[in-house]
Coordinates of C-alpha atoms and ligand atoms in Angstrom, one line a residue:
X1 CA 75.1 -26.6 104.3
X2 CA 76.0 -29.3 107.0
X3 CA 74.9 -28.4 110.6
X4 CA 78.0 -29.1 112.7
X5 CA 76.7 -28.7 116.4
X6 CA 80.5 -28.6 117.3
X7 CA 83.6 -27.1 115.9
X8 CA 87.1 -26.0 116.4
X9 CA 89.5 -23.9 114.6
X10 CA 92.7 -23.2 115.0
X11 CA 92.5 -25.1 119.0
X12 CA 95.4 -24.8 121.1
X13 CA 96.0 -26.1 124.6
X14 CA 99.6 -25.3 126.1
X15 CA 100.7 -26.0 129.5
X16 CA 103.4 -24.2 131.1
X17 CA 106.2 -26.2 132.5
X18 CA 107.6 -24.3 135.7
X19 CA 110.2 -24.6 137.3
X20 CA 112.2 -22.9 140.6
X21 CA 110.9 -23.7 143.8
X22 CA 110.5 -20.4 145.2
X23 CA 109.7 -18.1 142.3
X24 CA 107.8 -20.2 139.9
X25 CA 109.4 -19.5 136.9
X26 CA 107.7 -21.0 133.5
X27 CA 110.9 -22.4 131.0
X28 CA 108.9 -23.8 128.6
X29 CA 105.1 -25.2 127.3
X30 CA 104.1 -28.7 126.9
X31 CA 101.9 -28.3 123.2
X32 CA 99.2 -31.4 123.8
X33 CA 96.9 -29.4 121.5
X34 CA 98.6 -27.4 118.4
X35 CA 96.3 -25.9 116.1
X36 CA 93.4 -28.0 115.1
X37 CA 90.6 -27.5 113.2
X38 CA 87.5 -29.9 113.3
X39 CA 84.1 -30.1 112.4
X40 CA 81.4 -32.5 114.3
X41 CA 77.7 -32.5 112.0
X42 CA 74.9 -32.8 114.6
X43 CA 74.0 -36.2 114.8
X44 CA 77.2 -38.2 114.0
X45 CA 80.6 -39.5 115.5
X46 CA 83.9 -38.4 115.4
X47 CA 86.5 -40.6 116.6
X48 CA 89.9 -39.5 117.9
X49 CA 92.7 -41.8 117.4
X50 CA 96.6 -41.4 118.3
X51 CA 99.4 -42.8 120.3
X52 CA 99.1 -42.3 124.3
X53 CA 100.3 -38.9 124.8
X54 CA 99.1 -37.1 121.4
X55 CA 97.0 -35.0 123.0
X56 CA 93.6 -36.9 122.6
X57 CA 92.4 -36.3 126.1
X58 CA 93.3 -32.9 126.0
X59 CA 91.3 -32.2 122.8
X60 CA 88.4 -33.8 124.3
X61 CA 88.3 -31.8 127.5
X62 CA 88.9 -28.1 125.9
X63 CA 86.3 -29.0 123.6
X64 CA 84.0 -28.8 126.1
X65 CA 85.6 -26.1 128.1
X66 CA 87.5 -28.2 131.2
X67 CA 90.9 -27.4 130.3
X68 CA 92.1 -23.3 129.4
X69 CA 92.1 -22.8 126.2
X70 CA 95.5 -20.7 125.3
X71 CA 94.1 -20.2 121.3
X72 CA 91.4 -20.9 118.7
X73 CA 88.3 -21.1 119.2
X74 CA 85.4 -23.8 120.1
X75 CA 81.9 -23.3 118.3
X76 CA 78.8 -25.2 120.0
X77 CA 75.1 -25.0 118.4
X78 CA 76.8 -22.1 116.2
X79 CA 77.9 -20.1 119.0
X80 CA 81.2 -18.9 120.2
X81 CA 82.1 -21.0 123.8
X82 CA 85.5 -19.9 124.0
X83 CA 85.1 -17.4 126.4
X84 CA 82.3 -18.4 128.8
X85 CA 82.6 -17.9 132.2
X86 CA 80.3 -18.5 135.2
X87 CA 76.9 -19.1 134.5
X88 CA 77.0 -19.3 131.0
X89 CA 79.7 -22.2 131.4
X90 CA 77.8 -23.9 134.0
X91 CA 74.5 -23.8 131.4
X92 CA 76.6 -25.3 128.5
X93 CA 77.2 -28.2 130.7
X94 CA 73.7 -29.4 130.3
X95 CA 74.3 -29.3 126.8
X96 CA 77.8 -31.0 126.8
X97 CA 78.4 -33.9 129.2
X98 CA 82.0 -35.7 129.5
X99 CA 82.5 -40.2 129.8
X100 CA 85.3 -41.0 131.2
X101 CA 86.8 -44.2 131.3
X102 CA 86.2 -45.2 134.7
X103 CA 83.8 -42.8 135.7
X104 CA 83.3 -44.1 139.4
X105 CA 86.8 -45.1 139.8
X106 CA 87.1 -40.9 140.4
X107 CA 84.0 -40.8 142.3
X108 CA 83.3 -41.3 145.7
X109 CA 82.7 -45.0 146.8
X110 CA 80.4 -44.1 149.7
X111 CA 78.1 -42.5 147.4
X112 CA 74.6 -44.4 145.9
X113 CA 74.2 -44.9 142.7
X114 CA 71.0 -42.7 143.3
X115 CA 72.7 -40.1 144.6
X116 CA 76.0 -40.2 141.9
X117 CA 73.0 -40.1 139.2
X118 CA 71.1 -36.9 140.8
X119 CA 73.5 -35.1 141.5
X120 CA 73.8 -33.4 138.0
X121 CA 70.0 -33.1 138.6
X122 CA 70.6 -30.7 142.1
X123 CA 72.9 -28.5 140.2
X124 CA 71.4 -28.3 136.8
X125 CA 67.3 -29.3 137.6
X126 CA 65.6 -31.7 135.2
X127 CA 65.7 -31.0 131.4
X128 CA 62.6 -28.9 130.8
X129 CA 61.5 -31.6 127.9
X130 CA 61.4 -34.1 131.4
X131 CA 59.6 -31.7 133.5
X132 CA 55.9 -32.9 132.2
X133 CA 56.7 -36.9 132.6
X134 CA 58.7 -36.7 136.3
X135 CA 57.4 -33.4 137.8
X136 CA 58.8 -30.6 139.8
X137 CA 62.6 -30.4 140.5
X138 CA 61.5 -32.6 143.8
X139 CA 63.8 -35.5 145.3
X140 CA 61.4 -37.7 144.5
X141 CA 61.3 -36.5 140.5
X142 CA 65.1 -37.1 140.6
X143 CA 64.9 -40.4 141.8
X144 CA 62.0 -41.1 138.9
X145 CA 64.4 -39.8 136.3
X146 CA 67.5 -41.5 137.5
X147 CA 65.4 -45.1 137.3
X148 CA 64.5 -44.4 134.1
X149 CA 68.0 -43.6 133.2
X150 CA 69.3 -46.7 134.7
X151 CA 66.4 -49.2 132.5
X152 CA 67.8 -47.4 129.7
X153 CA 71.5 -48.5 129.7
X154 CA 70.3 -51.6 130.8
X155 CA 70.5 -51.6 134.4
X156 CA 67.7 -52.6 137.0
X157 CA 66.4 -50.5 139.1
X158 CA 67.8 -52.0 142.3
X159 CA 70.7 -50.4 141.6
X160 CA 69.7 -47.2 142.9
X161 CA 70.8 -48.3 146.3
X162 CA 73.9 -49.8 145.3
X163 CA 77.6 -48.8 145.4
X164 CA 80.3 -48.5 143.0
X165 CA 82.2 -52.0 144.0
X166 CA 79.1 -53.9 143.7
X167 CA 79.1 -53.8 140.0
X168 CA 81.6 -54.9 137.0
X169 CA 83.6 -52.5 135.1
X170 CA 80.9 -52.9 132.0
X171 CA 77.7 -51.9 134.7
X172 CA 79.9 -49.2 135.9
X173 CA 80.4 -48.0 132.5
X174 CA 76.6 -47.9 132.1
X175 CA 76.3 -45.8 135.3
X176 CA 78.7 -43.4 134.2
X177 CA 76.8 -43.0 130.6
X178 CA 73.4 -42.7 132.5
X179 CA 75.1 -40.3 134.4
X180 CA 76.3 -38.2 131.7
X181 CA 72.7 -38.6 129.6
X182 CA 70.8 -37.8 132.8
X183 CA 70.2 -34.0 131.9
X184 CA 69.5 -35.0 128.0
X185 CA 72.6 -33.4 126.6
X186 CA 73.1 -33.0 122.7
X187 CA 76.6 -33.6 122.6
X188 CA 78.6 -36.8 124.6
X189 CA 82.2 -36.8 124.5
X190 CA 83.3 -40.1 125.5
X191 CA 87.5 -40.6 126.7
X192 CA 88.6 -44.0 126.3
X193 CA 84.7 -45.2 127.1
X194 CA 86.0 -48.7 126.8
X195 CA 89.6 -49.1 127.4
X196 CA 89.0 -50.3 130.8
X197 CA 86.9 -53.4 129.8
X198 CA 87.4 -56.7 128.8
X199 CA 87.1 -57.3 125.2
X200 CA 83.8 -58.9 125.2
X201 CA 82.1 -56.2 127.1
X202 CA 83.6 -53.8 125.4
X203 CA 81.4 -54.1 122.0
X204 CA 78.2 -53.8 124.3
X205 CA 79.0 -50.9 125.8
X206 CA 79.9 -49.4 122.3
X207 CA 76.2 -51.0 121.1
X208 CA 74.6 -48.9 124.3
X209 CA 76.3 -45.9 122.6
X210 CA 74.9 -46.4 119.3
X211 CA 71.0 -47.1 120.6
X212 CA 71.4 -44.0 122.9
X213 CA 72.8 -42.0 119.6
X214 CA 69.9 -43.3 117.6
X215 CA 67.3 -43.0 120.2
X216 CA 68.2 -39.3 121.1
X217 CA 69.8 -37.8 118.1
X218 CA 73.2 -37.5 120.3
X219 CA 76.2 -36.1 118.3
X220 CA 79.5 -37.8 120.1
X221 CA 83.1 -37.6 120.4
X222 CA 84.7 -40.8 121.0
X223 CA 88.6 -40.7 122.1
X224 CA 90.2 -44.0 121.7
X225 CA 94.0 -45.2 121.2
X226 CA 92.8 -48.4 120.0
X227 CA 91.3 -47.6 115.9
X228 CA 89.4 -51.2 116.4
X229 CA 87.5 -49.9 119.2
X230 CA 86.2 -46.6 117.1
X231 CA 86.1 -47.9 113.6
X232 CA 82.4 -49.2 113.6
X233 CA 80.9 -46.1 115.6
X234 CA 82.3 -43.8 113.7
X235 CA 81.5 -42.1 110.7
X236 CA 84.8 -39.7 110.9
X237 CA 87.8 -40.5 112.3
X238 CA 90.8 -37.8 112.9
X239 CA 94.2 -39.3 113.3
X240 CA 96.3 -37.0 116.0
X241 CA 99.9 -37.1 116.6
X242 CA 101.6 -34.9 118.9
X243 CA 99.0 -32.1 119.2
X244 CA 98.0 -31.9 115.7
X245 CA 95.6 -33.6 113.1
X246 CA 97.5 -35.4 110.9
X247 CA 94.4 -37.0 109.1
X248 CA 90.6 -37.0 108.7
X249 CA 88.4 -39.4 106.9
X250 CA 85.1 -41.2 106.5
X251 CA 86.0 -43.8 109.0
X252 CA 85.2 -46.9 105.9
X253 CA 87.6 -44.8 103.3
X254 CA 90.7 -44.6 106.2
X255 CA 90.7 -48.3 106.7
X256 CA 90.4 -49.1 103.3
X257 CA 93.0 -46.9 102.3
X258 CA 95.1 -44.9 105.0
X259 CA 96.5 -41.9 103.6
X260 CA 99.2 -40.7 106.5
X261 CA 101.8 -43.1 107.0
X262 CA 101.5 -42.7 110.7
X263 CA 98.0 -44.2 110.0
X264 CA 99.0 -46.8 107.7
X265 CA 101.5 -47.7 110.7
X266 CA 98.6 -47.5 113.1
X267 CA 96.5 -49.7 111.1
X268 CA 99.3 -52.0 110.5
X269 CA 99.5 -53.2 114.3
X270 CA 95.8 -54.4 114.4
X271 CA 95.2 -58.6 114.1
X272 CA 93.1 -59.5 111.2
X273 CA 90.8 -62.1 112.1
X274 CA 91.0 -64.3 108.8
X275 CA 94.2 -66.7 109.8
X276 CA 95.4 -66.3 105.7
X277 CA 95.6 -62.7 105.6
X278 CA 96.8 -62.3 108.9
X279 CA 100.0 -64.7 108.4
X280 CA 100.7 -62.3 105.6
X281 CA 100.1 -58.9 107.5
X282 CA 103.2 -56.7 107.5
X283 CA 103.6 -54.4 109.8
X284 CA 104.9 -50.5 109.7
X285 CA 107.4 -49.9 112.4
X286 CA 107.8 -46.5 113.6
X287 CA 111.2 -45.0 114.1
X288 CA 112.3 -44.3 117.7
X289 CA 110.0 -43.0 120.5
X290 CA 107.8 -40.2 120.7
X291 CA 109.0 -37.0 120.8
X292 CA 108.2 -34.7 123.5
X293 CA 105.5 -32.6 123.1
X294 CA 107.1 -29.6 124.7
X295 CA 109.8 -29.5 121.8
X296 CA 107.9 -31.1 118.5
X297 CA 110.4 -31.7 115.3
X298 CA 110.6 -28.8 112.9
X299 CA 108.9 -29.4 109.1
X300 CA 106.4 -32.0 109.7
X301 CA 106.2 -33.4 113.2
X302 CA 105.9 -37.0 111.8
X303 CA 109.5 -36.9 110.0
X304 CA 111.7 -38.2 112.6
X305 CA 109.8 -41.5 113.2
X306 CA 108.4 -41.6 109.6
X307 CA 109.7 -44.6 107.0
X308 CA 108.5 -42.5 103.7
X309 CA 110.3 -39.5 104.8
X310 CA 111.9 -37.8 101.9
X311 CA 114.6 -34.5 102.1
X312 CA 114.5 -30.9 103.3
X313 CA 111.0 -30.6 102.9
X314 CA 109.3 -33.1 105.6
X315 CA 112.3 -31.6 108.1
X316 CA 111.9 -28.0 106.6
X317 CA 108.3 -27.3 106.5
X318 CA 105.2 -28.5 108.4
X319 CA 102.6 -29.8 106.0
X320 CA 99.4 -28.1 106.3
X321 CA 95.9 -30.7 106.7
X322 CA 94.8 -30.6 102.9
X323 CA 91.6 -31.9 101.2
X324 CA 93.3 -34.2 98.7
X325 CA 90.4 -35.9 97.9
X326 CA 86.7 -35.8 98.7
X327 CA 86.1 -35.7 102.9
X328 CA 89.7 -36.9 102.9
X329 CA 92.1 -34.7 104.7
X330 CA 96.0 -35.6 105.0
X331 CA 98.8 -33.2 106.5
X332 CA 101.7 -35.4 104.5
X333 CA 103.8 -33.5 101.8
X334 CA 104.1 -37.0 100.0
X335 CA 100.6 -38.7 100.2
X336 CA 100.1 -38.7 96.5
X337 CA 103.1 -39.6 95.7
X338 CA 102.8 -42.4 98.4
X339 CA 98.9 -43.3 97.6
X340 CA 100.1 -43.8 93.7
X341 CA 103.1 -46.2 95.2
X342 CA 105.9 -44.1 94.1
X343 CA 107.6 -43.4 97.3
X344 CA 108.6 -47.1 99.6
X345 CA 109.0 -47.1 102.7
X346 CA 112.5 -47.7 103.9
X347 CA 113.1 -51.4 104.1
X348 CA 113.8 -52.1 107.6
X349 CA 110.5 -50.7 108.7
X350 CA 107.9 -53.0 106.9
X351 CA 108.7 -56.7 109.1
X352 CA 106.1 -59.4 109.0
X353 CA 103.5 -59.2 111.6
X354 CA 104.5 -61.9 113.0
X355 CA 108.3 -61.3 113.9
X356 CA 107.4 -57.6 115.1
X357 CA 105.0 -58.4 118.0
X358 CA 107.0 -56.5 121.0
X359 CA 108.6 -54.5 119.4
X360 CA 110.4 -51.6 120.1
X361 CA 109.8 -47.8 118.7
X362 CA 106.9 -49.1 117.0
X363 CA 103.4 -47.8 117.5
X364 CA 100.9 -50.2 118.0
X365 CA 97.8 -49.6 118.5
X366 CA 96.2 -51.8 120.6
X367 CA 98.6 -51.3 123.5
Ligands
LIG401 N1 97.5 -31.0 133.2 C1 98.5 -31.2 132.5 N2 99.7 -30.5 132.7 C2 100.8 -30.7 132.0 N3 100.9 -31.5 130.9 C3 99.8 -32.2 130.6 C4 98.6 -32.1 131.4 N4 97.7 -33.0 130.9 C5 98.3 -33.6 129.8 N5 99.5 -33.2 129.7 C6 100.5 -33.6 128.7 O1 99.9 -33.2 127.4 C7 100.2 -34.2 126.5 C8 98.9 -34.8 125.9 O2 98.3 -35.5 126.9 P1 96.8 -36.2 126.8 O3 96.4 -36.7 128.1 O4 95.9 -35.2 126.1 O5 97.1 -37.3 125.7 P2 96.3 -38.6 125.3 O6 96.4 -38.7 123.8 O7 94.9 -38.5 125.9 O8 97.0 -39.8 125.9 P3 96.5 -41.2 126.5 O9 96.2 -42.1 125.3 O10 97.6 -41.7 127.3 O11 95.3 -40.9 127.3 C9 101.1 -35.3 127.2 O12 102.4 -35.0 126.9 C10 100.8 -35.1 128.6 O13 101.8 -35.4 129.4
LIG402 MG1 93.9 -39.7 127.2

């Protein structure tokens, strides 16, 4: 039996859209999260990967109880956290810590480093397995932990008394994982850790991830929009589009093979590095824009901007996420059929890469 130290079923996060300036009437419900299911085995990464606006974010934060959750449920270390409230919610944040993507950018720039890294330490105390090397729950234990936090992501201990505009985005990114590790937490989710950085940095930052995973037995959650940035930290990757899963594989089979055409259009929009195969590289445009959220397509979600889309059935009925072949789950109707190279695509969606940089209706994913 796997151990999954995190998992959802049947998650839903809807926010009311009000309306009426004296009485605040609610006309309708923006569905960012619609019914997913997912399991996280202790230990590994899951990356999430969709569009801007799919939900990702959303996902992220109810999993770790910061947003209301308006169905489903949310198992951590096999226990029901649905429902906490109060203290029990303020405990499971030792457990569970949050990255953002600018995590200072949202913090206060007259604060310390020092002080931005103990302050989880004032409300939570030192992790009891950090209690025999740094002491008593002193100021002066805090500031021994938060050193050692900083060595580990790579940061000298000078910084202590530094603030947030002294440093580059990548050092502030290491801040904000210290941060986030600073009370030893099993389970990381990280939003768009490195969407903020330059390119270069960016694969640092991800190798900090992986020692800290390695080093500590951390399980993660890593949002991205851009499938380059997840695909070699991952060992599953879920697909989302407009609140749902629309595919889940081990993150080497979804590459090599992308099941869901909204992946394979995904996939399409990312450069190859050898010059030969990437003058060849066709890309999948998408039809038109995405829909709202607060009104999804009937049948499958995908079938408006989808260039396999068949008859009644894609617009008809919503395709549930199926195991079609070992750890691979696809919500698509047609995925066999497509997989075996029995339905095309219509012709005015596959261009050459070259000719479709820019444009319209398409997704891409590295925007
Ligand atoms: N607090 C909120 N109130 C109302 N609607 C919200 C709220 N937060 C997010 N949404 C909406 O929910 C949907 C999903 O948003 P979310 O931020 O989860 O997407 P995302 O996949 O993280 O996008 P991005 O890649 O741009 O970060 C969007 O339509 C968004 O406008
Ligand atoms: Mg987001």
């Amino acid at each position: 039996m796997t151990d999954n130290l995190l998992e959802a079923a049947g998650l839903m996060v809807h926010y009311p859209i009000r309306s009426g300036m004296v009485v605040n009437r609610t006309i309708g419900h923006v569905k960012a999260v619609d019914g997913v299911d997912l399991a996280v085995p202790r230990g590994s990464t899951y990356g999430l990967v969709g569009e801007s606006g799919c939900g990702k974010s959303t996902l992220g934060r109810a999993l770790l109880r910061l947003e209301d959750i308006t169905a489903g449920t949310v198992t951590f270390q096999g226990r029901d956290i649905t429902k906490l409230r109060g203290e029990e919610l303020r405990k499971l944040r030792r457990h569970a810590q949050m990255v953002f993507q600018d995590p200072m950018a949202s913090l206060d720039p007259r604060q310390s480093v020092q002080s931005m890294l103990t302050e989880p330490l004032r409300v939570h105390g030192l992790a009891e397995s950090d209690r025999a090397e740094f002491g008593k729950n002193s100021a002066k234990a805090h500031a021994a932990k938060a050193a050692s936090m900083l060595e580990l992501v790579g940061l000298p201990r000078s910084a202590l008394g530094k603030y947030p505009h002294e440093f580059s985005g990548g050092q502030r990114q290491r801040i904000g994982i210290a941060r986030a590790m600073i009370l030893n937490p099993e389970l990381v989710i990280a939003d768009e850790p490195v969407s903020a950085l330059d390119v270069s940095v960016q694969a640092q930052v991800l190798n900090l991830l992986s020692d800290l995973q390695d080093r500590f037995g951390l399980t993660y959650v890593v949002v991205a929009h851009d499938l380059a940035v997840v695909r070699h930290i991952s060992d599953t990757i879920g697909v989302m589009y407009l609140g749902r899963m629309v595919e889940e594989a081990p993150a080497d089979d979804l590459y090599r093979e992308p099941l869901h055409p909204y992946t394979t259009s995904l996939l399409s929009a990312i450069p190859v590095p050898d010059p030969v195969v990437e003058d060849a590289r066709e890309r999948v445009l998408l039809d038109g824009d995405l829909p709202s959220p607060a009104n999804p397509p009937s049948g499958c979600r995908f079938h408006t901007r989808c260039p396999w889309r068949r008859d009644e059935l894609c617009a008809t009925e919503d395709p549930p996420l199926r195991e079609i072949a070992p750890g691979r789950r696809v919500a698509c109707h047609w995925a066999e059929t497509i997989a075996a190279g029995r339905i095309e695509p219509h012709a005015a969606a596959v261009v050459p890469a070259k000719d479709a940089e820019g444009a319209g209706g398409s997704a891409t994913a590295a925007d």
